[in-house]
Amino acid sequence: MYQDRVRLASLQGKVMSAAQAAEMIQDGMTVGMSGFTRAGEAKAVPQALADRAAKNPFSITLMTGASLGNDLDKQLTEAGVLARRMPFQVDTTLRKAINDGKVMFTDQHLSETVELLRNQQLKPVDVAVIEAVAITEEGGIVPTTSVGNSASFAILAKKVIVEINLSQPMTLEGLHDIYIPTYRPFREPIPVVRTDSRIGLPYIPIDPSKIEAVVISEKQDSCSTVLEPDDETRAIARHLVSFFEGEVAAGRLTERLLPLQAGIGSIANSVLHGLIDSPFKDMTMYSEVLQDSTFDLFDAGKLRYASGCSITLSERKNAEVFDHLPNYKDRIILRPQEISNHPEVIRRLGIIAINTALEFDLYGNVNSTHVCGTRMMNGIGGSGDFARNAHLAIFVTKSIAKGGDISSVVPMVSHVDHTEHDVDILVTDQGLADLRGLAPRERARKVIDHCVHPDYRPQLQDYFERACAKGGHTPHLLGEALSWHQRLEEAGSMRIEEPMLA
């Protein structure tokens, strides 16, 4: 069943069970695994590692592209396999272990992990475990639904284990564009000049002698858990569409806009979905994850081309897309994440970056990662790669959370992932604040007037007025700046009954 997929005859003799392959991974090793946002992760070998560790404890440092699917992070955590994890995760069990200090988590910009490996600033990868749809006659690895960091892991690792996933369609072959930047200090420019630029190979080129094991698997990717648009996310989309219309009227954009990037999750996905009923057309995307909204925009005739590094779809959309993948194949491309997220390319193409915030403050600083400044949620992901270098850096969030007990707009963020210097536009269901070219006091007034929920607007206005009375370029009351978070921790809500009078 696998001979047509393992085309290099010498590797067919290296087919073995997942348990046998997993024996190559020993205590203390650094392991690089494929997978980006629940797509294209190796599935059989991680499961075998968890099973083995349950009987004979050991631990490793695990690097991936982003999050894993099929509850693999959960299983590896419960089995005690993970000593260190990087650069991104979304699993609740792993998140608790991170926040309890049981797993050391290195939160990195997603464009940086393999750059640090390449320049020997991280411990080298001992073993790479890569899911593939096929191995070519020359030993090249053809990825499945994600590229992520797989290419560099396989190239830099001492040993490689390839999982051939028979459930992944052969029509994926030819979708990928594998390009690895040259080494510093003589690095050449990355020749991506359009979203549809093809600059590399359709497979990962490695010395096939490094492939120590081939494992056959058939487990499918996990489907995403994206929620349907609701009233709040539809409102955010309307505010953004209106803003884009204003940019077109002012001559700063055309009806094609500029290449779009959107972070993962229900809010960002819903915002892109809102572009279906917009006047914009012939759009392109240069992003990380190609989500439901990407293909909905294709189907609506709004999107011309999409570049990403993984495809992650809901159950609703998954069968629809993969059963008709040839209809999309000439309009999509999957790249390594260091290319999809590379600052050079983002700046060159003029990306419109739309990412989700946990909270933002009066002056435009954004917290994407930490609840109340201490508890890690998922990680910064690629939002920083895009925000710092985008044509427009946009952050979106609902104005309140937890039934109104949390305001997503606060006096001072409890953790800073994106400073005010990198943020152009803030959007909630209440409205949009265009912060471009404004001083801190001007930004604060925009944020209060347009983004804050009415339940919290008087409270935040009062804080700002009293801070201004004390003076300063960026006015703050240091004794109260984090009092909203403290009140949430102690009383379960950020609300106060009556704001103090200035």
XYZ file of C-alpha atoms in Angstrom:
502
model
C 0.000 0.000 0.000
C 2.931 2.361 0.550
C 5.318 1.418 -2.260
C 3.983 4.161 -4.543
C 4.617 6.663 -1.767
C 8.085 5.510 -0.674
C 9.655 5.751 -4.126
C 13.299 5.404 -3.099
C 13.702 1.642 -2.981
C 16.456 1.687 -0.360
C 14.065 3.286 2.140
C 11.405 0.612 1.800
C 13.624 -1.621 3.905
C 13.491 0.940 6.722
C 9.733 0.692 7.244
C 9.039 -0.158 10.887
C 6.473 0.326 13.616
C 6.012 3.621 15.413
C 7.211 2.007 18.644
C 10.425 0.814 16.990
C 11.074 4.242 15.490
C 10.328 5.966 18.800
C 13.172 4.007 20.419
C 15.572 6.282 18.518
C 14.423 9.169 20.728
C 16.148 9.047 24.099
C 16.053 10.982 27.359
C 17.347 14.547 27.080
C 17.197 14.777 23.300
C 15.926 17.733 21.302
C 13.232 16.640 18.863
C 11.783 18.635 15.975
C 8.337 17.535 14.853
C 6.197 18.600 11.946
C 2.865 20.280 12.601
C 1.456 23.752 12.430
C -1.889 24.654 14.002
C -3.289 21.128 14.198
C -2.230 20.346 10.628
C 0.402 17.988 9.282
C 1.789 16.817 12.603
C 3.451 13.450 12.967
C 0.883 11.300 14.743
C 2.056 7.733 15.330
C 5.544 8.371 16.757
C 4.433 10.975 19.385
C 1.757 8.542 20.519
C 4.378 5.810 20.809
C 6.600 8.158 22.841
C 3.761 8.821 25.288
C 3.030 5.112 25.612
C 6.702 4.347 26.291
C 7.156 7.129 28.825
C 4.154 5.916 30.796
C 6.162 2.749 31.538
C 9.742 4.037 31.408
C 9.903 7.770 32.190
C 12.044 10.070 30.080
C 11.757 13.650 28.837
C 12.751 15.702 25.821
C 12.776 19.203 24.423
C 10.074 19.368 21.757
C 10.090 21.905 18.931
C 7.310 22.132 16.375
C 6.020 24.687 13.903
C 3.071 25.645 16.086
C 0.352 23.679 17.885
C -0.239 19.931 17.480
C -3.547 18.204 16.893
C -4.998 14.871 17.980
C -4.444 15.763 21.664
C -0.752 14.931 21.273
C 0.462 17.768 23.506
C -1.999 16.564 26.149
C -0.799 12.972 25.950
C 2.879 13.913 25.934
C 2.343 16.190 28.937
C 0.440 13.600 30.934
C 3.135 11.024 30.208
C 5.850 13.412 31.416
C 7.632 13.490 28.050
C 7.884 17.280 27.795
C 10.663 18.989 29.718
C 10.703 21.978 27.374
C 8.315 23.029 24.618
C 8.575 25.695 21.905
C 7.464 27.847 20.137
C 3.605 27.690 20.398
C 0.819 25.536 21.838
C -2.926 25.618 22.479
C -3.550 22.574 24.670
C -5.272 23.107 28.055
C -3.341 20.308 29.813
C 0.013 21.558 28.548
C -0.985 25.147 29.352
C -1.636 24.178 32.981
C 1.729 22.386 33.193
C 3.437 25.479 31.765
C 1.734 27.795 34.246
C 2.519 25.401 37.103
C 6.195 25.496 36.125
C 6.305 21.783 35.253
C 7.094 22.341 31.568
C 9.456 25.102 30.504
C 7.859 26.961 27.609
C 9.879 29.160 25.258
C 7.498 31.591 23.566
C 9.020 32.680 20.254
C 8.128 34.640 17.141
C 7.345 31.863 14.698
C 9.797 33.170 12.116
C 12.715 32.851 14.536
C 12.907 29.252 15.782
C 14.780 27.705 12.869
C 16.842 30.864 12.427
C 18.132 30.362 15.967
C 18.776 26.692 15.212
C 20.605 27.480 12.000
C 22.885 29.917 13.796
C 23.512 27.476 16.667
C 21.825 29.656 19.266
C 19.633 26.725 20.296
C 20.643 23.149 20.995
C 20.776 21.164 17.753
C 17.938 18.863 16.742
C 18.829 15.247 17.447
C 15.851 13.690 15.692
C 13.273 15.162 13.312
C 9.892 13.460 12.955
C 8.134 14.612 9.803
C 4.747 13.631 8.397
C 4.813 13.187 4.639
C 2.521 12.280 1.800
C 5.440 10.679 -0.072
C 9.204 10.316 -0.399
C 10.523 11.017 -3.887
C 12.849 8.849 -5.957
C 15.749 11.032 -4.749
C 14.710 10.866 -1.086
C 12.966 14.249 -0.922
C 10.203 14.505 1.683
C 6.821 15.735 0.405
C 4.960 17.297 3.369
C 1.238 16.937 3.978
C -1.032 19.780 5.144
C 1.648 21.955 6.676
C 5.258 22.899 6.155
C 5.889 24.909 9.310
C 9.465 24.246 10.485
C 9.587 20.743 9.000
C 12.068 21.543 6.238
C 14.734 23.024 8.490
C 14.181 20.390 11.178
C 14.819 17.649 8.605
C 17.811 19.435 7.080
C 19.464 20.251 10.419
C 18.656 17.061 12.362
C 21.135 14.251 12.860
C 18.463 11.633 12.177
C 15.053 11.777 10.477
C 11.946 9.675 10.991
C 9.352 10.028 8.232
C 5.700 9.187 8.835
C 3.954 8.379 5.576
C 0.289 9.178 6.157
C -1.877 7.155 3.782
C -4.979 9.161 4.714
C -3.483 12.320 3.197
C -4.349 12.653 -0.506
C -1.633 12.407 -3.126
C -3.095 15.553 -4.689
C -1.147 17.475 -2.013
C 2.041 16.765 -3.948
C 3.108 19.872 -5.833
C 1.401 22.266 -3.419
C 4.549 23.074 -1.426
C 7.346 25.537 -2.119
C 10.390 24.708 -0.007
C 12.976 27.480 0.119
C 15.659 27.831 2.781
C 17.434 31.203 3.212
C 21.190 31.218 2.711
C 23.520 31.653 5.665
C 24.601 34.954 7.164
C 26.561 37.155 6.611
C 26.205 36.611 2.854
C 22.473 35.984 2.694
C 20.747 36.672 -0.605
C 17.372 38.455 -0.751
C 14.375 36.129 -0.542
C 12.893 36.370 -4.059
C 9.213 36.391 -3.073
C 7.886 39.469 -4.877
C 4.201 38.433 -5.159
C 1.942 36.175 -3.144
C 2.142 33.599 -5.948
C 5.950 33.637 -6.336
C 7.340 30.094 -6.496
C 10.985 30.116 -5.492
C 11.824 26.632 -4.208
C 11.169 22.911 -4.527
C 7.941 20.902 -4.066
C 9.695 18.676 -1.508
C 12.199 18.909 1.372
C 15.664 18.113 -0.028
C 17.776 16.063 2.376
C 20.423 13.388 2.206
C 18.268 10.218 2.281
C 20.924 8.407 4.308
C 19.737 10.484 7.291
C 16.303 8.833 7.136
C 16.595 6.129 9.769
C 12.968 5.017 9.861
C 9.789 5.152 7.819
C 6.529 4.715 9.712
C 3.173 4.177 8.039
C 0.162 5.913 9.560
C -3.406 6.652 8.566
C -4.681 9.020 11.236
C -6.237 12.222 9.936
C -5.597 15.811 11.056
C -7.789 17.220 13.797
C -10.426 19.605 12.528
C -10.337 23.173 13.764
C -12.822 24.377 16.368
C -13.600 27.699 14.695
C -16.955 29.095 15.749
C -19.451 30.636 13.371
C -19.531 34.464 13.251
C -21.656 36.050 15.986
C -23.030 39.555 16.471
C -19.773 40.861 17.946
C -17.453 39.423 15.291
C -19.802 40.563 12.530
C -19.664 44.063 14.026
C -15.855 43.963 14.037
C -15.919 42.926 10.375
C -18.293 45.783 9.498
C -16.015 48.324 11.179
C -13.014 46.999 9.249
C -14.833 46.937 5.901
C -15.911 50.547 6.469
C -12.307 51.475 7.308
C -10.994 49.782 4.155
C -13.609 51.605 2.091
C -12.271 54.860 3.535
C -8.705 53.872 2.634
C -9.794 53.164 -0.947
C -11.629 56.498 -1.145
C -8.491 58.268 0.105
C -6.366 56.551 -2.545
C -4.263 54.593 -0.051
C -5.670 51.226 -1.166
C -7.406 49.843 -4.260
C -10.406 47.540 -4.380
C -7.905 44.661 -4.337
C -6.621 45.927 -0.982
C -3.156 44.478 -0.240
C -2.267 40.875 0.673
C -4.171 39.820 3.789
C -2.879 38.001 6.837
C -5.090 36.793 9.662
C -4.215 35.042 12.890
C -5.814 31.792 13.941
C -9.080 31.511 15.811
C -12.740 32.329 15.578
C -12.472 36.126 15.704
C -9.887 36.540 12.941
C -11.589 33.880 10.825
C -14.960 35.631 11.239
C -13.470 38.994 10.308
C -12.133 37.606 7.027
C -15.473 35.924 6.446
C -17.036 39.391 6.625
C -15.142 40.375 3.470
C -17.402 38.078 1.430
C -20.132 40.727 1.400
C -17.709 43.611 0.897
C -17.085 45.554 -2.326
C -13.491 44.299 -2.535
C -12.443 41.744 -5.151
C -9.454 40.015 -6.717
C -7.848 39.907 -3.269
C -4.795 37.898 -2.258
C -3.594 36.414 1.017
C -0.089 36.021 2.425
C -0.628 34.388 5.783
C 0.258 31.470 8.030
C -2.882 29.342 8.282
C -5.342 28.949 5.434
C -8.614 28.622 7.339
C -12.282 28.189 6.432
C -12.575 31.849 5.503
C -9.812 31.479 2.901
C -11.785 28.903 0.963
C -15.112 30.661 1.546
C -13.536 33.737 -0.086
C -12.321 31.573 -2.977
C -15.791 30.105 -3.408
C -17.357 33.576 -3.337
C -15.050 34.728 -6.140
C -13.380 37.311 -3.896
C -9.933 35.761 -3.482
C -7.477 35.165 -6.322
C -4.499 33.532 -4.550
C -3.461 32.451 -1.058
C -0.017 31.700 0.344
C 0.358 30.075 3.759
C 2.259 27.412 5.644
C -0.654 25.156 6.680
C -4.266 24.303 5.920
C -6.471 23.948 8.990
C -10.201 23.541 8.423
C -13.368 22.845 10.354
C -15.204 19.574 9.899
C -17.719 21.441 7.718
C -15.094 22.695 5.311
C -12.528 19.908 5.446
C -14.253 17.339 3.248
C -15.486 20.027 0.884
C -11.954 21.307 0.237
C -9.976 18.069 0.186
C -12.538 16.257 -1.956
C -12.074 19.018 -4.532
C -8.448 19.997 -3.904
C -7.572 20.119 -7.645
C -10.047 23.010 -7.961
C -7.926 25.065 -5.537
C -4.449 23.699 -6.188
C -3.316 26.304 -8.723
C -4.405 29.082 -6.351
C -2.661 28.093 -3.121
C 0.894 27.466 -1.975
C 2.376 26.204 1.304
C 5.772 27.553 2.425
C 8.110 27.116 5.420
C 6.943 29.381 8.228
C 10.194 31.338 8.246
C 9.240 32.417 4.697
C 5.524 32.954 5.307
C 6.443 35.030 8.374
C 9.679 36.608 7.205
C 9.941 40.359 7.971
C 11.669 41.019 4.647
C 8.784 39.560 2.638
C 6.059 41.050 4.833
C 7.545 44.523 4.426
C 8.054 44.078 0.668
C 4.513 42.881 -0.087
C 2.792 45.422 2.167
C 0.707 43.008 4.211
C -2.539 43.989 5.918
C -2.114 42.060 9.185
C -5.194 41.218 11.259
C -4.445 39.535 14.586
C -6.323 38.915 17.809
C -5.558 40.578 21.133
C -6.374 39.326 24.606
C -6.433 42.950 25.713
C -5.075 46.351 24.753
C -4.643 49.561 26.675
C -5.380 53.239 26.333
C -2.241 53.911 24.345
C -2.312 50.972 21.947
C -0.063 48.420 23.659
C -1.329 44.875 23.017
C -1.229 41.737 25.155
C -1.671 38.602 23.042
C -0.445 35.929 25.427
C -0.838 36.319 29.201
C -3.975 36.405 31.355
C -3.517 38.990 34.109
C 0.126 39.269 33.128
C 1.209 35.863 34.428
C -0.746 32.941 32.975
C 0.270 31.880 29.471
C -2.535 31.162 27.038
C -1.003 29.987 23.744
C 1.956 32.127 22.729
C 2.756 35.086 20.529
C 2.717 32.993 17.368
C 3.330 34.981 14.216
C 1.488 38.139 15.248
C 4.717 39.974 16.073
C 6.350 38.953 12.799
C 3.507 40.599 10.931
C 2.637 43.558 13.167
C 6.118 45.045 13.210
C 6.471 44.900 9.432
C 2.959 45.232 8.017
C 1.526 47.996 5.860
C -1.320 48.026 8.383
C -1.013 46.341 11.791
C -4.572 45.674 12.979
C -5.581 44.038 16.255
C -9.133 42.889 16.942
C -10.963 41.646 20.018
C -14.396 41.664 21.569
C -14.797 44.606 23.930
C -15.754 42.446 26.924
C -15.290 38.844 28.035
C -16.628 36.482 30.706
C -20.131 37.903 30.585
C -18.862 41.443 31.014
C -16.639 40.826 34.037
C -13.555 41.541 31.914
C -12.945 44.614 29.804
C -10.628 43.907 26.899
C -9.566 47.568 27.010
C -7.675 48.467 30.192
C -5.598 51.359 31.562
C -2.347 49.410 31.122
C -1.898 45.937 29.673
C -0.645 43.387 32.169
C 1.850 41.993 29.654
C 3.168 43.658 26.479
C 3.632 41.635 23.296
C 3.188 44.473 20.790
C 4.094 47.996 21.762
C 2.140 51.078 20.724
C 4.860 51.774 18.140
C 3.863 48.693 16.118
C 0.064 49.027 16.285
C -1.900 51.015 13.718
C -5.559 50.048 14.130
C -7.572 48.672 17.062
C -11.046 47.225 16.535
C -13.732 45.889 18.850
C -17.433 45.306 18.336
C -17.910 48.884 19.577
C -15.857 50.548 16.833
C -12.458 51.219 15.296
C -9.617 53.430 16.521
C -7.177 54.612 13.868
C -4.011 55.386 15.837
C -1.727 56.313 12.953
C 0.250 59.484 13.535
C -1.291 60.214 16.929
C 0.406 61.115 20.212
C -0.399 59.021 23.307
C -3.094 61.365 24.662
C -4.758 61.463 21.237
C -4.646 57.679 20.951
C -6.260 57.319 24.373
C -9.214 59.489 23.386
C -9.719 57.488 20.193
C -9.613 54.209 22.098
C -12.066 55.383 24.768
C -14.507 56.875 22.279
C -14.497 54.010 19.785
C -13.404 50.701 21.345
C -14.482 50.527 24.999
C -17.718 48.825 26.007
C -20.275 51.310 27.431
C -20.174 49.505 30.801
C -16.501 50.426 31.161
C -16.261 53.712 29.282
C -16.936 56.025 32.282
C -14.485 54.009 34.388
C -11.706 54.321 31.805
C -12.481 57.959 31.043
C -12.199 58.766 34.733
C -8.818 57.019 34.977
C -7.504 58.873 31.939
C -8.641 62.320 33.138
C -7.057 61.846 36.549
C -3.844 60.542 34.931
C -3.722 63.580 32.627
C -4.068 65.868 35.639
C -0.789 64.418 36.951
C 0.905 65.090 33.616
C 3.313 63.143 31.453
C 3.664 62.284 27.803
C 1.957 58.940 28.458
C -0.190 59.707 31.534
C -0.611 56.933 34.073
C -1.547 56.503 37.715
C 1.011 53.883 38.655
C -0.843 52.906 41.798
C -3.961 52.137 39.768
C -2.613 51.114 36.354
C -3.059 47.382 37.048
C -5.868 47.753 39.580
C -8.428 46.435 37.098
C -6.529 43.145 36.857
C -6.067 43.032 40.618
C -9.806 43.573 41.105
C -10.507 40.726 38.665
C -8.185 38.413 40.584
C -9.689 39.304 43.955
C -13.368 39.942 43.196
C -13.926 38.171 39.884
C -14.772 41.323 37.933
C -13.083 44.478 36.681
C -16.186 46.552 37.337
C -16.452 49.198 40.043
C -19.785 50.601 41.093
C -18.979 54.303 40.699
C -15.841 55.763 39.125
C -13.834 58.108 41.323
C -14.285 61.766 40.450
C -11.347 63.722 39.117
